[in-house]
mmCIF file of C-alpha atoms in Angstrom:
data_model
loop_
_atom_site.group_PDB
_atom_site.id
_atom_site.type_symbol
_atom_site.label_atom_id
_atom_site.label_comp_id
_atom_site.label_asym_id
_atom_site.label_seq_id
_atom_site.Cartn_x
_atom_site.Cartn_y
_atom_site.Cartn_z
ATOM 1 C CA UNK A 1 5.657 -27.844 11.371
ATOM 2 C CA UNK A 2 3.727 -31.016 10.631
ATOM 3 C CA UNK A 3 1.823 -29.284 7.777
ATOM 4 C CA UNK A 4 4.973 -28.035 6.038
ATOM 5 C CA UNK A 5 6.711 -30.110 3.420
ATOM 6 C CA UNK A 6 10.406 -29.481 3.045
ATOM 7 C CA UNK A 7 11.651 -30.235 -0.441
ATOM 8 C CA UNK A 8 15.044 -31.797 -0.731
ATOM 9 C CA UNK A 9 17.082 -29.648 -3.155
ATOM 10 C CA UNK A 10 18.600 -32.822 -4.552
ATOM 11 C CA UNK A 11 15.220 -34.104 -5.681
ATOM 12 C CA UNK A 12 14.851 -32.151 -8.914
ATOM 13 C CA UNK A 13 11.775 -34.041 -10.068
ATOM 14 C CA UNK A 14 9.607 -33.038 -7.105
ATOM 15 C CA UNK A 15 10.874 -29.443 -7.206
ATOM 16 C CA UNK A 16 10.321 -29.320 -10.963
ATOM 17 C CA UNK A 17 6.805 -30.660 -10.575
ATOM 18 C CA UNK A 18 5.965 -28.018 -7.960
ATOM 19 C CA UNK A 19 7.417 -25.248 -10.126
ATOM 20 C CA UNK A 20 5.450 -26.515 -13.125
ATOM 21 C CA UNK A 21 2.221 -26.582 -11.118
ATOM 22 C CA UNK A 22 2.817 -23.079 -9.755
ATOM 23 C CA UNK A 23 3.581 -21.811 -13.247
ATOM 24 C CA UNK A 24 0.333 -23.295 -14.630
ATOM 25 C CA UNK A 25 -1.675 -21.789 -11.767
ATOM 26 C CA UNK A 26 -0.072 -18.376 -12.303
ATOM 27 C CA UNK A 27 -0.814 -18.496 -16.055
ATOM 28 C CA UNK A 28 -4.468 -19.318 -15.404
ATOM 29 C CA UNK A 29 -4.841 -16.612 -12.768
ATOM 30 C CA UNK A 30 -3.257 -14.134 -15.174
ATOM 31 C CA UNK A 31 -5.548 -15.259 -18.022
ATOM 32 C CA UNK A 32 -8.619 -14.706 -15.848
ATOM 33 C CA UNK A 33 -7.380 -11.283 -14.749
ATOM 34 C CA UNK A 34 -6.578 -12.160 -11.133
ATOM 35 C CA UNK A 35 -2.847 -11.598 -11.532
ATOM 36 C CA UNK A 36 -1.282 -8.892 -13.602
ATOM 37 C CA UNK A 37 2.219 -9.481 -14.894
ATOM 38 C CA UNK A 38 4.698 -6.920 -13.635
ATOM 39 C CA UNK A 39 5.594 -4.483 -16.388
ATOM 40 C CA UNK A 40 9.300 -4.640 -17.163
ATOM 41 C CA UNK A 41 9.525 -0.854 -17.242
ATOM 42 C CA UNK A 42 8.710 -0.749 -13.522
ATOM 43 C CA UNK A 43 11.388 -3.096 -12.294
ATOM 44 C CA UNK A 44 14.670 -2.226 -10.667
ATOM 45 C CA UNK A 45 16.507 -4.253 -13.317
ATOM 46 C CA UNK A 46 14.952 -2.174 -16.089
ATOM 47 C CA UNK A 47 15.632 1.119 -14.340
ATOM 48 C CA UNK A 48 19.270 0.190 -13.748
ATOM 49 C CA UNK A 49 19.819 -0.944 -17.344
ATOM 50 C CA UNK A 50 18.092 2.175 -18.689
ATOM 51 C CA UNK A 51 20.157 4.505 -16.489
ATOM 52 C CA UNK A 52 23.416 2.862 -17.570
ATOM 53 C CA UNK A 53 22.420 2.908 -21.250
ATOM 54 C CA UNK A 54 21.476 6.596 -21.053
ATOM 55 C CA UNK A 55 24.753 7.469 -19.317
ATOM 56 C CA UNK A 56 26.753 5.604 -21.917
ATOM 57 C CA UNK A 57 24.826 7.467 -24.630
ATOM 58 C CA UNK A 58 25.872 10.728 -22.992
ATOM 59 C CA UNK A 59 29.497 9.584 -23.068
ATOM 60 C CA UNK A 60 29.447 8.360 -26.662
ATOM 61 C CA UNK A 61 31.016 11.549 -28.032
ATOM 62 C CA UNK A 62 33.813 11.434 -25.485
ATOM 63 C CA UNK A 63 32.371 13.816 -22.904
ATOM 64 C CA UNK A 64 29.128 13.656 -20.913
ATOM 65 C CA UNK A 65 27.860 17.179 -20.247
ATOM 66 C CA UNK A 66 25.241 18.378 -17.767
ATOM 67 C CA UNK A 67 22.758 19.152 -20.576
ATOM 68 C CA UNK A 68 22.691 15.451 -21.409
ATOM 69 C CA UNK A 69 22.078 14.480 -17.780
ATOM 70 C CA UNK A 70 19.256 17.025 -17.587
ATOM 71 C CA UNK A 71 17.748 15.653 -20.796
ATOM 72 C CA UNK A 72 17.846 12.137 -19.373
ATOM 73 C CA UNK A 73 16.231 13.180 -16.088
ATOM 74 C CA UNK A 74 13.202 14.496 -17.985
ATOM 75 C CA UNK A 75 12.423 10.960 -19.163
ATOM 76 C CA UNK A 76 12.787 9.102 -15.876
ATOM 77 C CA UNK A 77 10.254 9.210 -13.076
ATOM 78 C CA UNK A 78 12.119 8.471 -9.862
ATOM 79 C CA UNK A 79 10.985 8.658 -6.269
ATOM 80 C CA UNK A 80 12.866 11.435 -4.449
ATOM 81 C CA UNK A 81 14.431 8.894 -2.089
ATOM 82 C CA UNK A 82 16.051 7.122 -5.081
ATOM 83 C CA UNK A 83 17.478 10.193 -6.848
ATOM 84 C CA UNK A 84 20.918 10.033 -5.226
ATOM 85 C CA UNK A 85 21.316 6.332 -6.001
ATOM 86 C CA UNK A 86 20.224 6.807 -9.621
ATOM 87 C CA UNK A 87 22.596 9.769 -10.007
ATOM 88 C CA UNK A 88 25.446 7.648 -8.623
ATOM 89 C CA UNK A 89 24.776 4.852 -11.140
ATOM 90 C CA UNK A 90 24.558 7.408 -13.958
ATOM 91 C CA UNK A 91 27.767 9.170 -12.930
ATOM 92 C CA UNK A 92 29.696 5.917 -12.754
ATOM 93 C CA UNK A 93 28.348 4.598 -16.071
ATOM 94 C CA UNK A 94 29.104 7.804 -18.004
ATOM 95 C CA UNK A 95 32.844 7.257 -17.565
ATOM 96 C CA UNK A 96 32.962 5.291 -20.846
ATOM 97 C CA UNK A 97 30.754 3.521 -23.359
ATOM 98 C CA UNK A 98 32.241 0.072 -22.807
ATOM 99 C CA UNK A 99 29.549 -2.590 -22.550
ATOM 100 C CA UNK A 100 26.646 -0.484 -23.781
ATOM 101 C CA UNK A 101 25.623 -3.322 -26.105
ATOM 102 C CA UNK A 102 24.838 -5.547 -23.124
ATOM 103 C CA UNK A 103 22.541 -2.911 -21.644
ATOM 104 C CA UNK A 104 20.876 -2.239 -24.993
ATOM 105 C CA UNK A 105 20.177 -5.968 -25.322
ATOM 106 C CA UNK A 106 18.764 -6.132 -21.779
ATOM 107 C CA UNK A 107 16.471 -3.153 -22.268
ATOM 108 C CA UNK A 108 15.347 -4.450 -25.657
ATOM 109 C CA UNK A 109 14.581 -7.895 -24.236
ATOM 110 C CA UNK A 110 12.739 -6.495 -21.222
ATOM 111 C CA UNK A 111 10.558 -4.373 -23.489
ATOM 112 C CA UNK A 112 9.794 -6.977 -26.139
ATOM 113 C CA UNK A 113 6.111 -6.892 -25.153
ATOM 114 C CA UNK A 114 6.023 -3.127 -24.581
ATOM 115 C CA UNK A 115 6.912 -1.466 -27.905
ATOM 116 C CA UNK A 116 5.656 1.958 -26.787
ATOM 117 C CA UNK A 117 8.061 2.095 -23.860
ATOM 118 C CA UNK A 118 10.870 0.745 -26.039
ATOM 119 C CA UNK A 119 10.214 3.595 -28.498
ATOM 120 C CA UNK A 120 10.242 6.136 -25.646
ATOM 121 C CA UNK A 121 13.556 4.769 -24.390
ATOM 122 C CA UNK A 122 15.029 5.125 -27.864
ATOM 123 C CA UNK A 123 13.621 8.650 -28.182
ATOM 124 C CA UNK A 124 15.263 9.484 -24.854
ATOM 125 C CA UNK A 125 18.606 8.279 -26.180
ATOM 126 C CA UNK A 126 18.154 10.447 -29.263
ATOM 127 C CA UNK A 127 17.263 13.416 -27.091
ATOM 128 C CA UNK A 128 20.384 12.894 -24.983
ATOM 129 C CA UNK A 129 22.538 12.646 -28.114
ATOM 130 C CA UNK A 130 21.256 16.011 -29.355
ATOM 131 C CA UNK A 131 21.076 17.793 -25.973
ATOM 132 C CA UNK A 132 24.429 19.510 -26.436
ATOM 133 C CA UNK A 133 23.367 20.861 -29.832
ATOM 134 C CA UNK A 134 25.516 18.533 -31.957
ATOM 135 C CA UNK A 135 24.995 14.959 -33.123
ATOM 136 C CA UNK A 136 28.539 13.602 -33.078
ATOM 137 C CA UNK A 137 29.328 10.726 -35.495
ATOM 138 C CA UNK A 138 30.080 8.478 -32.488
ATOM 139 C CA UNK A 139 26.624 9.270 -31.058
ATOM 140 C CA UNK A 140 25.042 8.448 -34.423
ATOM 141 C CA UNK A 141 26.910 5.129 -34.471
ATOM 142 C CA UNK A 142 25.753 4.401 -30.896
ATOM 143 C CA UNK A 143 22.118 5.142 -31.823
ATOM 144 C CA UNK A 144 22.280 2.957 -34.938
ATOM 145 C CA UNK A 145 23.720 0.068 -32.924
ATOM 146 C CA UNK A 146 21.034 0.393 -30.242
ATOM 147 C CA UNK A 147 18.295 0.643 -32.884
ATOM 148 C CA UNK A 148 19.546 -2.600 -34.409
ATOM 149 C CA UNK A 149 19.624 -4.296 -30.997
ATOM 150 C CA UNK A 150 16.081 -3.067 -30.325
ATOM 151 C CA UNK A 151 14.994 -4.722 -33.562
ATOM 152 C CA UNK A 152 14.410 -1.511 -35.536
ATOM 153 C CA UNK A 153 15.021 -1.470 -39.265
ATOM 154 C CA UNK A 154 17.069 1.251 -40.945
ATOM 155 C CA UNK A 155 13.800 2.826 -42.084
ATOM 156 C CA UNK A 156 12.397 2.892 -38.530
ATOM 157 C CA UNK A 157 15.638 4.416 -37.265
#
């Protein structure tokens, strides 16, 4: 215990200095290739936001059908042990589209430095929208709103 230093949470300056030092060390290790930043598309936060956004896309026309769930599942690589949990999140989120903007913003922000994955996510949403054979006006509106939140121009959309 003599070697350990316990920082007092009330001393912001010492804690801030340690955080700053650790941040500088991490940046240098990353720059020299010793640390690799974790890709946003591989985090639990990303997966959760993507699942919810996809489910809300499926519900945009008022009814989420099994063809849309199947279309979504083709785009997501999930470990077998996580399938039930992912399905539960999807099933709960497809109840309505309320709050989809928040999830679109989260996904867009997480993929700022990964435009290829962001494009694939958007393509997945388009695929879900068309999976039942009809692009409903509400689905088109949903896609346009997400495209805007992802930073896509009307031409890119």
